[in-house]
Amino acid sequence: MSYYDIDSILTDAEKIPCTFQLDVPELGYLDNQPGQTLKTGTKILLPLWIAEMLAIANTGDIDNKSFVDFDLPSALGNDVQQALKADPRAVPLRDQSAHFYALATHMMDLSDEPQLSATLRRTFVTRAAEISLHARKVGGGVGKGKGGASEEASNIGVGGAGEEFLRGLEEWERKLFRKAHDGSKAAKEWMETVKKH
Amino acid sequence: MALPLPPGLTQAEVAFVAEMELVTIVPRQRFESIHLLGGKTPALRPPHRAELPLWLALLLKKQRRANIVCPPWLYPASLATVIHRETKEDPAAFSPPPPTPSRAHLSAPGLARRVAEHDAGMSAPFVPSCTADAPAGYLPYHWLEVAEALLAHAGDDMPVAAGEIRSLLRDLVEVRAAKMRSSAATLEGLGGGLTLLRGVGSMELAESRGFVLEVVDGVRKIGASLEANRREVEEMRGEGGDDEGSDDDMGL
């Protein structure tokens, strides 16, 4: 995670639900009540970077309270987790968050979620295998001439559902797709050059 | 970050390295031995076979001064054996690399030992495995590169039509690529993190290196916090349970 890592910065901007643990004067405008005091127990969506600060920082109170309590964002909510458990490939992760895994790992750093970790791991590897399959097939123009009937057929088999799946990839998965695609593309290019000289 | 090249060799580099593989040729003309960085090449006398690096063999082939002998593993029967092994016998693993050449010594018949006549550290990628006396039924490290080069430039020296061999090679490439893909899924459970890459060729490695590295790195990042927790717990336990551990050792 470098300082200039744009993905890391964008992940920090993801909003997560927080509950204030104390009254804050003059902050009511966050809850659409300008000029009022923000009450204890108000739920507000805060960007991850500030929520993290407020949750970790100590108010200096005797009972060791922090400023806010945070929950898992809706992208990592129970229904999404259940859907991922059912079939990782059917969930368009990008709709949940463009930086789904980055957000999830950040949240897991902040709170203990062994169940979430196992689900994500399974999701990631299952989808990775699928991504690699698409990466080989997409841009079929290269393999058209020599591939023959079988390759064409498998292209059609993947086609319709494939586009939908590829649209649902989030940033990590897009990177993965690019890597896998670069690999097979380079291999195909090499095969072409062998024949030429 | 500064260097834009990905880790490992690119396909072009792999193909270049593969040109050092020795292949067997049947020369058509006399040709004196030449001094190269890798040593002297054998002098070529027409009816006798000789072993030359692939690049030189291809050069002579193009000048019609030699014919290349098809390595035994590139025969359709051998390729079919490998495909059968990959799909039917052991659908999970890649077929093993060629065995190290071994031979029984006269003094101890029945006890085969490794042959160490060329050089000491001989194992899969370094044994000359594309010559005429290479074992059939195994894919050498540079199988795809050598096969493609031979089919493209020495198609008329192959035992059957190049198209037939090529279609078998395509099958093999597809089968093995599918295995490489599904190997990603073996990272699913904790502890199932090791993918056995024995017998994978260098070109296949170059092709899927980026993907595999990225998957493993992703799994590591997802498991990082869990791992940190586990270490913490272990350390806590280690402080309390140090004595027990040493007691067990004493018991042994």
XYZ file of C-alpha atoms in Angstrom:
449
model
C 0.000 0.000 0.000
C 1.912 2.951 -1.209
C 1.044 6.532 -0.349
C 0.075 7.288 -3.924
C -1.929 4.087 -4.433
C -5.107 5.430 -6.011
C -7.079 2.279 -5.181
C -6.142 2.568 -1.548
C -7.286 6.192 -1.483
C -10.581 5.333 -3.159
C -11.123 2.491 -0.722
C -10.692 4.931 2.139
C -13.535 6.973 0.704
C -16.037 4.112 0.962
C -18.779 4.933 3.449
C -19.489 2.703 6.384
C -22.343 3.000 8.913
C -21.288 4.468 12.254
C -23.137 5.062 15.508
C -22.078 8.046 17.569
C -21.326 7.205 21.178
C -21.593 10.777 22.509
C -23.290 14.101 21.902
C -21.453 16.445 19.587
C -22.550 20.087 19.598
C -23.011 21.902 16.277
C -22.565 18.743 14.209
C -26.250 18.210 13.599
C -25.927 19.172 9.936
C -24.498 15.728 9.289
C -27.922 14.370 10.161
C -29.881 17.053 8.264
C -30.477 19.127 11.378
C -28.260 22.205 11.001
C -27.383 24.026 14.185
C -28.489 21.207 16.446
C -26.472 18.911 18.645
C -25.717 15.520 17.200
C -27.265 13.065 19.646
C -25.718 9.908 21.039
C -26.845 6.883 19.082
C -27.325 8.659 15.772
C -26.443 6.474 12.807
C -24.493 8.170 10.033
C -22.539 6.996 7.018
C -18.926 8.136 7.379
C -15.981 7.604 5.033
C -13.754 4.769 6.124
C -10.711 6.914 6.855
C -12.432 9.116 9.411
C -14.536 6.313 10.864
C -11.351 4.382 11.531
C -9.778 7.339 13.321
C -12.855 7.978 15.440
C -13.357 4.329 16.296
C -9.779 3.787 17.400
C -9.206 7.132 19.118
C -10.007 7.359 22.802
C -12.347 10.041 24.124
C -10.397 10.237 27.343
C -13.466 9.078 29.216
C -13.136 6.846 32.232
C -15.113 3.986 30.742
C -12.823 3.953 27.722
C -15.485 4.755 25.154
C -14.581 5.601 21.576
C -16.312 8.319 19.591
C -18.182 6.012 17.241
C -19.077 2.372 16.807
C -19.082 1.027 13.278
C -20.886 -1.799 11.544
C -20.036 -3.732 8.419
C -21.007 -1.741 5.317
C -23.948 -3.026 3.316
C -21.547 -4.347 0.649
C -20.357 -6.877 3.226
C -23.757 -7.332 4.800
C -25.366 -10.601 5.685
C -27.413 -10.968 2.510
C -24.377 -10.401 0.304
C -22.408 -12.950 2.306
C -25.222 -15.479 1.978
C -25.389 -14.885 -1.763
C -21.636 -15.387 -2.043
C -21.867 -18.609 -0.095
C -24.561 -19.851 -2.434
C -22.748 -19.085 -5.679
C -19.750 -16.742 -5.808
C -19.993 -16.406 -9.573
C -23.547 -15.117 -9.596
C -22.891 -11.954 -7.591
C -21.787 -8.825 -9.469
C -19.309 -7.593 -6.876
C -18.834 -4.274 -8.619
C -22.427 -3.326 -7.788
C -21.634 -3.761 -4.118
C -18.423 -1.795 -4.200
C -15.805 -1.087 -6.850
C -13.154 -1.940 -4.272
C -14.910 -4.853 -2.680
C -11.951 -6.937 -1.534
C -9.866 -3.939 -0.499
C -12.775 -2.692 1.600
C -13.344 -6.139 3.055
C -9.709 -6.671 4.034
C -9.638 -3.219 5.601
C -12.753 -4.018 7.628
C -11.280 -7.329 8.701
C -8.212 -5.495 9.956
C -10.462 -3.371 12.143
C -12.690 -6.098 13.489
C -12.518 -9.834 13.824
C -14.538 -11.650 11.140
C -13.263 -15.202 10.693
C -16.421 -16.238 8.872
C -16.158 -13.390 6.395
C -12.544 -14.217 5.685
C -13.358 -17.818 4.773
C -16.244 -16.745 2.538
C -14.123 -14.161 0.742
C -11.319 -16.599 0.201
C -13.656 -19.072 -1.390
C -15.279 -16.344 -3.446
C -11.949 -15.025 -4.683
C -10.490 -18.338 -5.838
C -13.731 -19.535 -7.420
C -14.117 -16.339 -9.347
C -10.408 -16.338 -10.214
C -10.791 -19.640 -12.041
C -13.763 -18.229 -13.925
C -11.918 -15.024 -14.756
C -9.006 -16.965 -16.165
C -11.390 -18.901 -18.390
C -12.854 -15.688 -19.790
C -9.418 -14.109 -20.151
C -8.426 -16.900 -22.525
C -11.551 -16.611 -24.596
C -12.111 -12.880 -24.842
C -10.634 -11.167 -27.870
C -11.199 -14.330 -29.858
C -10.148 -12.556 -33.037
C -6.593 -13.734 -32.437
C -7.495 -17.393 -32.240
C -10.085 -17.327 -34.984
C -8.158 -18.529 -37.983
C -6.536 -21.622 -36.553
C -8.788 -22.495 -33.640
C -11.279 -24.503 -35.629
C -14.757 -25.533 -34.648
C -14.102 -26.549 -31.037
C -12.700 -23.191 -29.988
C -15.484 -21.319 -31.697
C -18.025 -23.493 -29.947
C -16.575 -22.888 -26.501
C -16.596 -19.186 -27.259
C -20.291 -19.290 -27.864
C -20.865 -21.328 -24.719
C -19.274 -18.699 -22.533
C -20.401 -15.664 -24.489
C -23.767 -14.417 -23.269
C -23.332 -14.994 -19.556
C -19.677 -14.010 -19.804
C -20.253 -10.372 -20.574
C -22.537 -10.041 -17.593
C -19.947 -11.681 -15.358
C -17.101 -9.500 -16.606
C -19.104 -6.364 -15.943
C -19.452 -7.437 -12.329
C -15.715 -7.652 -11.674
C -14.317 -5.295 -9.068
C -10.855 -3.704 -9.152
C -8.741 -6.610 -7.868
C -10.491 -8.951 -10.228
C -10.041 -6.595 -13.160
C -6.319 -6.538 -12.451
C -6.381 -10.318 -12.328
C -8.250 -10.451 -15.615
C -5.724 -8.143 -17.244
C -2.816 -10.270 -16.023
C -4.383 -13.497 -17.235
C -5.340 -11.934 -20.527
C -1.851 -10.482 -21.084
C -0.405 -13.937 -20.519
C -2.550 -15.711 -23.074
C -2.268 -12.831 -25.513
C 1.522 -12.911 -25.375
C 1.448 -16.673 -25.892
C -0.746 -16.289 -28.951
C 1.460 -13.556 -30.367
C 4.489 -15.740 -29.872
C 2.807 -18.581 -31.755
C 2.231 -16.237 -34.657
C 5.855 -15.121 -34.753
C 7.169 -18.692 -34.693
C 5.549 -19.350 -38.020
C 6.851 -16.180 -39.598
C 10.593 -16.579 -39.267
C 7.786 -0.446 -9.752
C 10.499 1.334 -11.648
C 10.956 -1.493 -14.112
C 7.788 -2.073 -16.130
C 8.695 -5.653 -17.028
C 6.761 -8.315 -15.118
C 8.760 -10.816 -13.064
C 10.057 -13.876 -14.830
C 10.872 -14.425 -18.475
C 8.586 -13.230 -21.229
C 7.437 -15.589 -23.962
C 10.017 -14.309 -26.421
C 12.807 -14.859 -23.906
C 11.560 -18.345 -23.101
C 11.507 -19.217 -26.791
C 15.037 -17.849 -27.117
C 16.297 -19.948 -24.223
C 14.617 -23.011 -25.714
C 16.812 -22.676 -28.797
C 19.706 -23.987 -26.722
C 18.055 -27.416 -26.511
C 20.022 -30.103 -28.296
C 18.284 -31.844 -31.182
C 19.489 -34.680 -33.370
C 20.068 -34.005 -37.051
C 21.064 -36.023 -40.090
C 23.458 -33.829 -42.090
C 23.428 -33.844 -45.873
C 26.792 -32.178 -46.281
C 30.148 -32.331 -44.566
C 30.524 -29.502 -42.151
C 33.547 -28.789 -39.962
C 33.040 -28.221 -36.281
C 32.718 -24.603 -35.191
C 33.705 -22.940 -31.933
C 30.800 -21.450 -30.043
C 30.478 -19.965 -26.573
C 28.830 -23.159 -25.439
C 31.682 -25.294 -26.764
C 32.572 -26.952 -30.028
C 29.879 -28.413 -32.246
C 30.551 -31.903 -33.559
C 31.962 -32.197 -37.073
C 29.190 -33.301 -39.427
C 29.767 -36.321 -41.680
C 26.727 -37.013 -43.878
C 25.301 -40.371 -42.902
C 26.061 -39.983 -39.209
C 23.652 -38.346 -36.837
C 24.842 -35.473 -34.671
C 23.453 -33.382 -31.863
C 23.270 -29.632 -32.389
C 21.532 -26.772 -30.613
C 18.066 -26.118 -31.985
C 18.903 -22.731 -33.495
C 21.818 -24.115 -35.484
C 19.795 -27.131 -36.533
C 16.994 -24.885 -37.800
C 19.515 -22.753 -39.668
C 20.994 -25.793 -41.409
C 17.514 -27.088 -42.102
C 16.521 -23.844 -43.793
C 19.652 -24.016 -45.936
C 18.733 -27.618 -46.807
C 21.972 -28.899 -45.391
C 20.414 -31.175 -42.781
C 17.277 -32.991 -41.721
C 16.054 -32.852 -38.156
C 15.135 -36.080 -36.406
C 11.773 -35.808 -34.715
C 12.248 -36.319 -30.955
C 10.439 -39.448 -29.722
C 8.031 -37.555 -27.487
C 6.690 -35.619 -30.483
C 5.404 -38.749 -32.228
C 1.585 -38.879 -32.281
C 1.565 -42.103 -30.247
C 3.620 -40.514 -27.491
C 1.486 -37.374 -27.450
C -1.645 -39.523 -27.320
C -0.179 -41.368 -24.322
C 0.423 -38.090 -22.538
C -3.065 -36.839 -23.343
C -4.530 -40.100 -22.084
C -2.529 -39.787 -18.869
C -3.567 -36.175 -18.407
C -7.253 -36.742 -19.002
C -7.994 -40.289 -17.856
C -5.335 -41.674 -15.537
C -4.572 -38.610 -13.453
C -6.929 -35.755 -14.292
C -5.707 -33.624 -11.396
C -1.951 -33.489 -11.953
C 0.310 -32.522 -14.817
C 2.119 -35.421 -16.423
C 5.573 -35.882 -14.892
C 8.764 -34.567 -16.511
C 11.098 -37.047 -18.219
C 12.999 -39.216 -15.753
C 16.688 -38.630 -15.246
C 18.633 -40.997 -17.457
C 19.802 -43.973 -15.463
C 21.746 -47.050 -16.335
C 22.926 -50.114 -14.455
C 26.660 -50.454 -14.052
C 28.383 -53.611 -15.212
C 29.570 -54.403 -11.709
C 26.097 -54.187 -10.199
C 23.471 -55.342 -12.692
C 19.934 -54.593 -11.601
C 20.934 -51.485 -9.680
C 20.256 -48.575 -11.983
C 22.072 -45.392 -11.129
C 21.874 -41.915 -12.504
C 24.081 -41.338 -15.484
C 26.519 -38.583 -14.695
C 28.566 -38.504 -17.830
C 27.613 -35.090 -19.162
C 27.526 -33.033 -16.017
C 26.713 -33.494 -12.373
C 23.484 -31.627 -11.666
C 21.201 -33.244 -14.203
C 17.500 -33.090 -13.624
C 14.359 -32.237 -15.555
C 15.085 -28.927 -17.293
C 18.773 -29.671 -17.918
C 18.869 -33.162 -19.332
C 19.098 -33.124 -23.117
C 15.497 -34.135 -23.721
C 14.784 -33.258 -27.332
C 17.375 -35.524 -28.968
C 16.578 -38.769 -30.744
C 17.283 -40.873 -27.648
C 15.041 -38.929 -25.274
C 12.354 -41.059 -23.631
C 8.942 -41.123 -25.287
C 5.766 -40.477 -23.341
C 7.132 -37.579 -21.317
C 7.002 -33.878 -22.000
C 10.334 -32.099 -21.538
C 10.573 -28.642 -19.987
C 10.650 -26.808 -23.329
C 8.114 -29.054 -25.065
C 5.819 -26.417 -26.481
C 8.547 -24.122 -27.832
C 10.561 -26.907 -29.436
C 7.463 -28.559 -30.868
C 6.198 -25.322 -32.399
C 9.587 -24.476 -33.878
C 10.012 -27.957 -35.348
C 6.500 -28.023 -36.781
C 6.886 -24.583 -38.315
C 10.273 -25.087 -39.929
C 10.833 -28.808 -40.224
C 7.307 -29.990 -40.900
C 8.511 -32.285 -43.701
C 10.839 -34.139 -41.316
C 7.986 -35.166 -39.032
C 6.847 -38.812 -39.169
C 3.237 -37.838 -39.981
C 1.601 -34.705 -41.316
C 2.381 -31.648 -39.219
C -1.328 -30.879 -38.943
C -2.006 -34.089 -37.071
C 0.727 -33.415 -34.522
C -0.390 -29.844 -34.218
C -3.963 -30.790 -33.376
C -2.710 -33.175 -30.686
C -0.562 -30.362 -29.301
C -3.584 -28.041 -29.251
C -5.522 -30.627 -27.235
C -2.655 -30.932 -24.813
C -2.333 -27.169 -24.419
C -6.056 -26.848 -23.710
C -6.108 -29.701 -21.191
C -3.159 -28.307 -19.306
C -4.455 -24.738 -19.368
C -7.704 -25.981 -17.818
C -5.664 -27.643 -15.073
C -3.773 -24.451 -14.454
C -7.084 -22.632 -14.076
C -8.584 -25.124 -11.700
C -5.384 -25.124 -9.674
C -6.452 -21.667 -8.534
C -9.473 -23.225 -6.866
C -7.293 -25.508 -4.727
C -6.302 -22.407 -2.768
C -9.801 -22.352 -1.349
C -9.359 -24.016 2.037
C -6.854 -22.966 4.659
C -3.744 -25.082 4.271
C -4.665 -26.061 0.720
C -2.422 -23.306 -0.503
C 0.130 -25.315 -2.437
C -0.275 -25.921 -6.118
C 1.992 -28.594 -7.483
C 3.591 -27.332 -10.679
C 5.762 -30.377 -11.379
C 5.980 -31.137 -15.050
C 4.734 -27.742 -16.213
C 6.609 -26.452 -19.241
C 8.447 -23.145 -19.326
C 6.104 -21.598 -21.889
C 3.077 -22.498 -19.796
C 4.775 -20.991 -16.775
C 5.460 -17.778 -18.664
C 1.847 -17.650 -19.767
C 0.189 -18.122 -16.404
C 2.822 -16.620 -14.124
C 1.061 -13.257 -13.853
C -2.292 -14.840 -13.121
C -1.057 -17.336 -10.528
C 1.028 -14.727 -8.700
C -1.918 -12.360 -8.600
C -4.272 -15.035 -7.240
C -1.840 -16.104 -4.540
C -1.233 -12.485 -3.592
C -4.977 -11.852 -3.379
C -5.485 -14.866 -1.137
C -2.624 -13.678 1.035
C -4.166 -10.212 1.400
C -7.574 -11.666 2.255
C -6.061 -13.947 4.855
C -3.622 -11.367 6.231
C -5.734 -10.159 9.145
C -6.749 -13.679 10.079
C -3.123 -14.718 9.983
C -2.114 -11.776 12.186
C -4.773 -12.790 14.715
C -3.631 -16.379 14.681
C -0.034 -15.329 15.307
C -1.096 -13.148 18.186
C -3.031 -15.983 19.784
C -0.118 -18.324 19.229
C 2.289 -15.897 20.822
C 0.038 -15.480 23.835
C -0.208 -19.209 24.144
C 3.513 -19.558 23.546
C 4.261 -17.379 26.556
C 2.064 -19.486 28.798
C 2.778 -22.862 27.275
C 6.504 -22.711 26.686
C 7.251 -25.112 29.518
C 4.800 -27.711 28.263
C 6.436 -27.779 24.865
C 9.875 -28.388 26.247
C 8.489 -31.083 28.534
C 7.140 -32.910 25.506
C 10.535 -32.692 23.854
C 12.145 -34.113 26.975
C 9.695 -36.986 26.937
C 10.875 -37.996 23.507
